[in-house]
Amino acid sequence: MSYIKDVINQVIERNPGEPEFHQAVTEVLESLQVVIDRHPEYIKAGILERIVEPERQIIFRVPWVDDQGRVRVNRGFRVQFNSAIGPYKGGIRFHPSVYLGIIKFLGFEQVFKNSLTGMPIGGGKGGSDFDPKGKSNDEVMRFCQSFMTELYRHIGADIDVPAGDIGVGAREIGYMFGQYKRIRNSFESGVLTGKGLVYGGSLVRKEATGYGLVYITDQMIKVKGKSLDGARVVVSGSGNVAIYCAEKVFAMGGKVVAMSDSNGYIYDPDGIKLDTIKQLKEVERKRIKEYKEIHSKAEYHEGAVGIWEVPCDIAFPCATQNELDAKAAKTLVANGCFAVAEGANMPSTPEAIDVFLSNNILFAPGKAANAGGVAASALEMMQNSMRYSWSFEEVDSRLKSTMINIYKNISAAAREYGHENNLILGANVAGFIKVAEAMMVQGIV
Ligand code: NDP
């Protein structure tokens, strides 16, 4: 363990003030001792030292003009983390909390997630501390255009393929694609994913992360004799991942009784009316609080973390990193929750994960459970190269089989490396080995 500890310590020293990145690296590396024991050649090849260092980190100024004519300046990032198995691939996040450490943690996670999909995609992530909330469409467009005016020179269908994430949906991708196309004077549909259907997007991409999350959860609980049918479910967040997770839960016979945004959560004992959430969040861009104005039987509570006090059988944290701590985890366990599957990236703190594992809660870690989004993005890239579009059913069935395969691979890796029910270990090991093997044969690069 001392070799791995040394690498973790180097990461902490070399990347000061980036706690989320330290957390993600520590979680992955601590589970790799079993792999290093079997593959001592990875030590000589410096695989761990190289895999924790991004291949390239780009930071740039993003100036734009607001509706009052004032010049605003944000900071843009793209971290191209690892291209051993394919072009960099990973979303762009626009949120005021974004700084280099967040993008590095997300990029690092993405390397293993993308590997788990079985598709030829490396890992990267990008974003800005720009807050789209409360901005007009014109402001968002001007910001996206300025962001892409720098980013375009670093991306390409065979180089780096960004997509959406928090604060970046179909609208932002559309503005960024338009600016890319204008600068390049070339219609390169494979440069971004999450595009609109009328210009090269894929059916099911919008739904993919949420649907995929439910497909893998269904698989995980089925092998333990449980079912989504009749299950009481809590989903945090009310963005892209949360909405389509909830939609699939209802389709499979479960009942979602609570959802949230960053201000608070709603509890509807009769089941959340998803059409209202979609209207409020996808169309009107309003706060979740408004739900209560429409459905008077529902309760609204200030404070997003309170959502974990709502009793449930299955919890899907789908909002953001570290949204579920040890206290919340204990409450979930005490209330009879038997499964937790992460739709967001790193939503559970390390202490919360300890609580789940020590109470034998079925736990699907984000890098496997939310891989459906990037898997569908890879399917979008395939369709773009073929200049062809598959039907909804075709993409959905490919997504489903990808998620089932991910479950099989991570549970097999967990078994092989000695901890049958520890899917965190399984996901880290299975994701890592493929990338490590590719790095081994490509020399010291
Ligand atoms: P969206 O921007 O569509 O939605 C994010 C949701 O989380 C909103 O409801 C937002 O509320 C809430 N939220 C954001 N920050 C906080 C916070 N600090 N506390 C509580 N709630 C918060 O993003 P996505 O749904 O796309 O992403 C959600 C998570 O899923 C992220 O971790 C992302 O990295 C991950 N993910 C997304 C994928 C995708 O395909 N989109 C793929 C894989 C992972 P509010 O509106 O108030 O800000």
XYZ file of C-alpha atoms and ligand atoms in Angstrom:
493
model
C 0.000 0.000 0.000
C 2.912 2.331 0.602
C 3.526 2.738 -3.160
C -0.104 3.706 -3.712
C -0.064 6.002 -0.652
C 3.022 7.712 -2.111
C 1.272 8.344 -5.417
C -1.792 9.739 -3.610
C 0.432 11.999 -1.499
C 2.193 13.264 -4.610
C -1.174 14.104 -6.153
C -2.205 16.036 -3.039
C 1.092 17.944 -2.942
C 1.177 18.682 -6.642
C -2.466 19.804 -6.871
C -2.996 21.971 -3.786
C -6.454 23.313 -2.988
C -8.309 20.767 -5.135
C -10.145 18.578 -2.573
C -12.604 17.042 -5.054
C -9.729 15.892 -7.252
C -7.891 14.447 -4.235
C -11.094 12.644 -3.205
C -11.649 11.074 -6.631
C -8.012 9.984 -7.001
C -7.857 8.567 -3.464
C -11.041 6.544 -3.973
C -9.826 4.974 -7.197
C -6.204 4.386 -6.245
C -6.992 2.891 -2.853
C -8.977 0.159 -4.571
C -6.176 -0.714 -6.997
C -3.791 -2.455 -4.605
C -5.182 -5.848 -5.669
C -4.443 -4.990 -9.298
C -0.923 -3.731 -8.622
C -0.188 -6.926 -6.686
C -1.053 -8.970 -9.769
C 0.582 -6.592 -12.230
C 3.863 -5.349 -10.781
C 4.864 -4.329 -14.327
C 2.481 -1.369 -13.948
C 4.803 0.081 -11.294
C 7.874 0.047 -13.554
C 5.832 1.637 -16.357
C 4.666 4.418 -14.025
C 1.037 3.730 -14.931
C -0.383 5.226 -11.728
C 1.867 8.292 -11.810
C 0.848 8.927 -15.412
C -2.860 8.156 -15.071
C -3.325 10.807 -12.346
C -1.668 13.538 -14.426
C -3.868 15.011 -17.178
C -2.291 14.865 -20.618
C -3.206 18.511 -21.172
C -4.987 21.261 -19.196
C -6.292 24.330 -20.965
C -7.464 27.448 -19.091
C -8.746 30.452 -20.979
C -10.470 33.827 -20.683
C -14.098 33.999 -21.777
C -15.145 37.643 -22.259
C -18.753 38.458 -23.191
C -21.156 41.389 -23.093
C -24.300 41.271 -20.940
C -27.692 42.768 -21.840
C -26.768 46.050 -20.122
C -23.721 46.392 -22.377
C -21.248 45.579 -19.590
C -18.221 43.426 -20.276
C -18.137 40.255 -18.179
C -15.242 37.827 -17.875
C -15.454 34.154 -16.967
C -12.837 31.433 -16.905
C -13.009 28.462 -19.271
C -11.415 25.033 -18.811
C -10.816 21.904 -20.818
C -8.861 19.086 -19.210
C -7.803 16.394 -21.685
C -7.110 13.656 -19.209
C -6.322 10.424 -20.985
C -6.442 9.360 -24.647
C -5.038 5.827 -24.338
C -8.187 4.144 -25.652
C -9.756 6.861 -27.810
C -10.265 10.594 -28.341
C -10.971 12.576 -25.170
C -14.680 12.549 -24.391
C -16.608 14.207 -21.577
C -19.068 16.950 -20.834
C -18.892 20.687 -20.269
C -20.237 22.118 -17.011
C -21.398 25.717 -16.532
C -21.831 26.422 -12.823
C -20.440 29.113 -10.485
C -18.666 26.423 -8.418
C -16.493 25.343 -11.370
C -12.718 25.674 -10.950
C -9.807 23.549 -12.089
C -10.170 21.010 -9.247
C -13.794 20.191 -10.172
C -12.943 19.730 -13.834
C -9.971 17.516 -12.950
C -12.045 15.294 -10.660
C -14.688 14.934 -13.346
C -12.094 14.285 -16.066
C -10.373 11.647 -13.948
C -13.652 9.825 -13.258
C -14.517 10.047 -16.940
C -11.424 8.051 -17.938
C -12.666 4.961 -16.085
C -16.330 5.488 -16.889
C -15.622 5.695 -20.607
C -13.483 2.589 -20.406
C -16.360 0.726 -18.720
C -18.697 1.464 -21.636
C -16.538 -0.802 -23.817
C -16.403 1.944 -26.438
C -13.227 3.535 -27.851
C -13.330 6.827 -25.936
C -10.723 8.491 -23.736
C -11.527 10.841 -20.866
C -11.797 14.626 -20.622
C -13.993 17.309 -19.104
C -14.500 21.041 -19.445
C -16.516 23.946 -18.189
C -16.691 27.439 -16.848
C -17.663 29.319 -13.708
C -20.398 30.985 -15.789
C -23.879 30.704 -14.241
C -26.596 30.330 -16.901
C -29.279 30.751 -14.226
C -31.081 34.080 -14.558
C -29.318 34.935 -17.843
C -31.259 35.791 -20.980
C -31.050 33.583 -24.059
C -28.975 36.234 -25.799
C -26.514 36.340 -22.924
C -26.190 32.560 -22.910
C -25.628 32.623 -26.678
C -22.933 35.296 -26.469
C -21.208 33.419 -23.676
C -21.296 30.087 -25.566
C -19.941 31.751 -28.697
C -17.062 33.296 -26.785
C -16.326 29.989 -25.015
C -16.188 28.139 -28.336
C -14.057 30.827 -29.973
C -11.184 29.526 -27.855
C -12.239 25.894 -27.384
C -12.604 25.120 -31.118
C -8.846 24.883 -31.664
C -8.515 22.098 -29.094
C -11.369 19.785 -30.150
C -12.394 17.603 -33.105
C -14.121 14.308 -33.874
C -10.801 12.411 -33.574
C -9.289 14.665 -30.895
C -11.743 15.632 -28.189
C -15.556 15.469 -28.260
C -17.349 17.534 -25.569
C -21.000 17.109 -24.524
C -23.335 18.580 -21.869
C -23.278 18.400 -18.080
C -24.674 20.620 -15.302
C -25.869 23.895 -16.866
C -25.178 22.709 -20.410
C -28.154 21.225 -22.249
C -29.495 21.247 -25.796
C -29.619 25.064 -25.923
C -25.960 25.565 -24.991
C -24.759 22.702 -27.223
C -26.680 24.289 -30.128
C -25.006 27.682 -29.645
C -21.574 26.094 -29.284
C -22.034 23.907 -32.352
C -23.185 26.908 -34.410
C -20.081 28.885 -33.475
C -17.758 25.918 -34.119
C -19.258 25.387 -37.553
C -18.949 29.050 -38.375
C -15.290 29.286 -37.371
C -14.302 26.034 -39.092
C -16.482 26.559 -42.180
C -17.180 22.848 -42.011
C -20.105 20.736 -40.797
C -18.313 18.321 -38.475
C -21.214 16.757 -36.618
C -18.957 14.419 -34.625
C -17.275 17.276 -32.753
C -19.955 17.601 -30.065
C -22.615 15.244 -28.731
C -25.980 16.001 -27.191
C -26.911 17.845 -30.386
C -30.497 18.551 -31.418
C -32.174 15.873 -33.518
C -32.455 18.122 -36.573
C -28.689 18.601 -36.919
C -27.069 15.262 -36.086
C -28.223 14.456 -32.567
C -29.179 10.962 -31.522
C -32.508 9.754 -30.260
C -32.278 8.676 -26.582
C -29.191 10.849 -25.854
C -31.310 13.217 -23.762
C -32.797 10.339 -21.774
C -29.698 8.122 -21.740
C -28.037 8.901 -18.412
C -31.280 8.592 -16.451
C -32.575 5.565 -18.348
C -29.188 3.853 -18.154
C -29.062 4.482 -14.423
C -32.371 2.697 -13.954
C -31.402 -0.185 -16.295
C -28.244 -0.934 -14.307
C -30.066 -0.540 -10.985
C -32.761 -2.938 -12.122
C -30.035 -5.458 -12.945
C -28.249 -4.928 -9.624
C -31.377 -5.416 -7.503
C -32.800 -8.230 -9.643
C -29.897 -10.536 -8.841
C -30.755 -10.007 -5.169
C -34.402 -10.866 -5.742
C -35.693 -7.280 -5.573
C -37.678 -5.273 -8.091
C -38.450 -1.707 -9.081
C -42.089 -2.640 -9.364
C -43.878 -1.044 -6.421
C -40.672 0.502 -5.034
C -40.778 3.895 -3.331
C -38.080 6.051 -4.828
C -36.330 9.336 -4.066
C -34.436 11.163 -6.828
C -32.375 14.236 -5.962
C -32.018 17.025 -8.510
C -34.495 17.918 -11.239
C -32.144 18.332 -14.178
C -31.451 16.115 -17.133
C -30.311 13.032 -15.234
C -32.958 13.268 -12.498
C -35.916 13.783 -14.846
C -35.172 10.804 -17.083
C -34.244 8.612 -14.151
C -37.667 9.387 -12.670
C -39.373 8.774 -16.025
C -37.858 5.284 -16.303
C -38.622 4.484 -12.656
C -42.317 5.203 -13.284
C -42.219 3.182 -16.523
C -40.871 0.207 -14.592
C -43.566 0.359 -11.926
C -41.779 2.357 -9.229
C -43.080 5.532 -7.590
C -40.890 8.636 -7.255
C -42.112 10.595 -4.238
C -39.455 13.330 -3.900
C -37.241 15.470 -6.132
C -35.155 18.605 -5.501
C -33.186 21.531 -6.852
C -30.384 23.443 -5.174
C -32.881 25.399 -3.019
C -35.117 22.669 -1.625
C -37.154 19.563 -2.265
C -40.740 18.572 -2.952
C -42.513 15.555 -1.492
C -45.615 14.260 -3.224
C -47.059 11.171 -1.521
C -49.128 10.332 -4.627
C -46.036 10.298 -6.815
C -44.312 13.222 -8.504
C -46.112 14.488 -11.615
C -43.234 14.442 -14.037
C -44.972 16.522 -16.693
C -45.078 19.400 -14.228
C -41.359 19.010 -13.444
C -40.502 18.950 -17.151
C -42.568 22.064 -17.798
C -41.043 23.920 -14.829
C -37.442 22.865 -15.421
C -37.024 22.162 -19.133
C -39.358 24.825 -20.516
C -39.864 27.622 -17.990
C -36.495 27.248 -16.141
C -38.225 27.904 -12.817
C -37.585 26.729 -9.245
C -38.985 23.402 -8.010
C -40.833 25.295 -5.279
C -43.448 26.227 -7.900
C -44.570 22.577 -8.024
C -46.556 23.130 -4.843
C -48.512 25.977 -6.445
C -49.805 23.471 -9.012
C -50.170 20.364 -6.831
C -51.422 21.497 -3.450
C -51.142 18.072 -1.797
C -47.377 18.202 -2.207
C -45.002 19.605 0.419
C -42.075 21.921 -0.284
C -39.123 22.083 2.122
C -36.256 24.564 1.950
C -32.789 22.983 1.821
C -31.812 20.345 -0.707
C -30.203 17.870 1.718
C -33.474 17.293 3.589
C -34.608 15.091 0.703
C -32.715 12.134 2.211
C -35.109 12.169 5.174
C -37.970 11.049 2.944
C -38.344 7.281 3.515
C -37.663 5.222 0.398
C -36.631 1.792 -0.878
C -34.224 3.106 -3.497
C -32.335 6.423 -3.630
C -30.910 7.991 -6.770
C -28.644 10.971 -6.042
C -28.716 12.824 -9.383
C -27.770 16.425 -8.525
C -24.103 17.060 -7.751
C -20.896 16.001 -5.977
C -20.924 15.355 -2.216
C -24.670 15.966 -1.877
C -25.153 12.876 0.295
C -23.095 12.690 3.506
C -22.780 10.127 6.315
C -25.704 11.601 8.263
C -27.965 11.360 5.235
C -26.694 7.838 4.522
C -27.534 6.726 8.077
C -31.015 8.219 7.752
C -31.605 6.355 4.488
C -30.473 3.077 6.063
C -32.592 3.644 9.169
C -35.627 4.284 6.962
C -35.230 0.954 5.165
C -33.569 2.000 1.916
C -31.983 -1.097 0.328
C -30.296 0.329 -2.794
C -28.481 3.501 -3.808
C -27.401 4.212 -7.374
C -25.433 7.337 -8.266
C -26.729 9.332 -11.232
C -24.485 12.280 -10.407
C -20.698 12.150 -10.324
C -19.351 11.460 -6.813
C -22.596 12.476 -5.027
C -21.852 10.327 -1.963
C -19.063 11.376 0.373
C -16.490 8.672 1.291
C -18.076 8.485 4.767
C -21.533 7.946 3.258
C -20.152 5.116 1.120
C -18.699 3.495 4.252
C -22.163 3.606 5.816
C -23.730 1.950 2.751
C -21.116 -0.779 2.470
C -21.121 -1.619 6.164
C -24.919 -1.959 6.074
C -24.903 -4.142 2.947
C -26.830 -1.590 0.928
C -26.721 -2.406 -2.792
C -24.581 0.425 -4.123
C -23.905 1.340 -7.764
C -21.102 3.916 -8.086
C -21.504 6.829 -10.499
C -18.731 5.921 -12.864
C -20.639 2.771 -13.781
C -24.217 3.777 -13.008
C -24.275 7.037 -14.955
C -22.215 5.798 -17.905
C -25.337 5.569 -20.076
C -24.986 9.230 -21.087
C -21.529 8.887 -22.507
C -22.397 5.496 -24.006
C -25.249 7.133 -25.944
C -22.865 9.935 -26.903
C -20.547 7.332 -28.396
C -23.562 5.961 -30.299
C -24.246 9.509 -31.521
C -20.631 9.675 -32.778
C -21.100 6.361 -34.612
C -24.256 7.608 -36.312
C -22.487 10.849 -37.244
C -19.611 8.967 -38.908
C -22.092 6.822 -40.815
C -24.216 9.898 -41.623
C -27.167 7.825 -40.525
C -29.721 7.801 -37.685
C -30.940 4.843 -35.722
C -34.503 4.578 -34.380
C -35.344 5.250 -30.736
C -35.760 1.506 -30.136
C -32.391 0.713 -31.713
C -30.461 3.211 -29.560
C -32.433 2.315 -26.433
C -31.749 -1.378 -26.841
C -28.012 -0.709 -27.392
C -28.036 1.465 -24.274
C -29.749 -1.239 -22.270
C -27.329 -3.949 -23.323
C -24.381 -1.633 -22.606
C -25.637 -1.053 -19.057
C -26.238 -4.760 -18.486
C -22.724 -5.494 -19.759
C -21.261 -2.859 -17.451
C -23.046 -4.503 -14.538
C -21.737 -7.940 -15.543
C -18.172 -6.671 -15.985
C -17.998 -4.765 -12.716
C -19.581 -7.540 -10.687
C -17.214 -10.070 -12.308
C -14.234 -7.833 -11.460
C -15.512 -7.425 -7.895
C -15.748 -11.220 -7.582
C -12.377 -11.842 -9.177
C -10.633 -9.348 -6.925
C -12.182 -10.696 -3.758
C -15.104 -8.491 -2.739
C -18.214 -9.892 -4.366
C -20.659 -7.135 -3.434
C -18.289 -4.193 -3.734
C -19.188 -2.680 -7.093
C -17.018 0.357 -6.364
C -13.990 -1.890 -6.393
C -15.336 -3.723 -9.440
C -15.895 -0.499 -11.394
C -12.507 0.963 -10.514
C -10.643 -2.231 -11.350
C -12.493 -3.036 -14.580
C -12.271 0.566 -15.808
C -8.609 0.856 -14.910
C -7.231 -2.363 -16.379
C -8.285 -1.627 -19.958
C -6.706 1.838 -19.881
C -3.571 0.524 -18.158
C -3.147 -2.223 -20.765
C -3.450 0.317 -23.582
C -0.902 2.569 -21.870
C 1.492 -0.370 -21.406
C 1.735 -1.076 -25.116
C 1.906 2.554 -26.232
C 5.227 3.301 -24.536
C 6.030 6.116 -22.146
C 3.847 8.912 -23.528
P -28.558 19.706 -14.847
O -27.919 21.028 -14.900
O -29.525 19.319 -15.904
O -29.268 19.489 -13.440
C -28.573 19.581 -12.254
C -29.571 19.456 -11.111
O -28.856 19.366 -9.869
C -30.486 20.643 -10.988
O -31.713 20.214 -10.466
C -29.739 21.521 -9.983
O -30.572 22.433 -9.291
C -29.200 20.494 -9.044
N -27.988 21.006 -8.384
C -26.888 21.550 -8.941
N -25.995 21.935 -8.015
C -26.562 21.615 -6.829
C -26.151 21.755 -5.485
N -24.974 22.331 -5.172
N -26.981 21.282 -4.519
C -28.162 20.690 -4.834
N -28.602 20.556 -6.100
C -27.814 21.012 -7.073
O -27.342 18.651 -14.779
P -27.352 17.106 -15.123
O -28.637 16.494 -14.735
O -26.843 16.953 -16.491
O -26.184 16.577 -14.153
C -26.432 16.144 -12.824
C -25.280 15.268 -12.350
O -25.161 14.127 -13.233
C -23.904 15.931 -12.363
O -23.124 15.387 -11.322
C -23.321 15.470 -13.702
O -21.912 15.514 -13.714
C -23.844 14.045 -13.744
N -23.869 13.439 -15.062
C -24.573 14.007 -16.094
C -24.629 13.378 -17.317
C -25.464 13.889 -18.424
O -25.573 13.189 -19.438
N -26.068 15.049 -18.325
C -23.857 12.141 -17.580
C -23.229 11.588 -16.403
C -23.226 12.245 -15.211
P -30.576 23.989 -9.675
O -31.398 24.075 -10.912
O -31.151 24.648 -8.509
O -29.132 24.372 -9.905
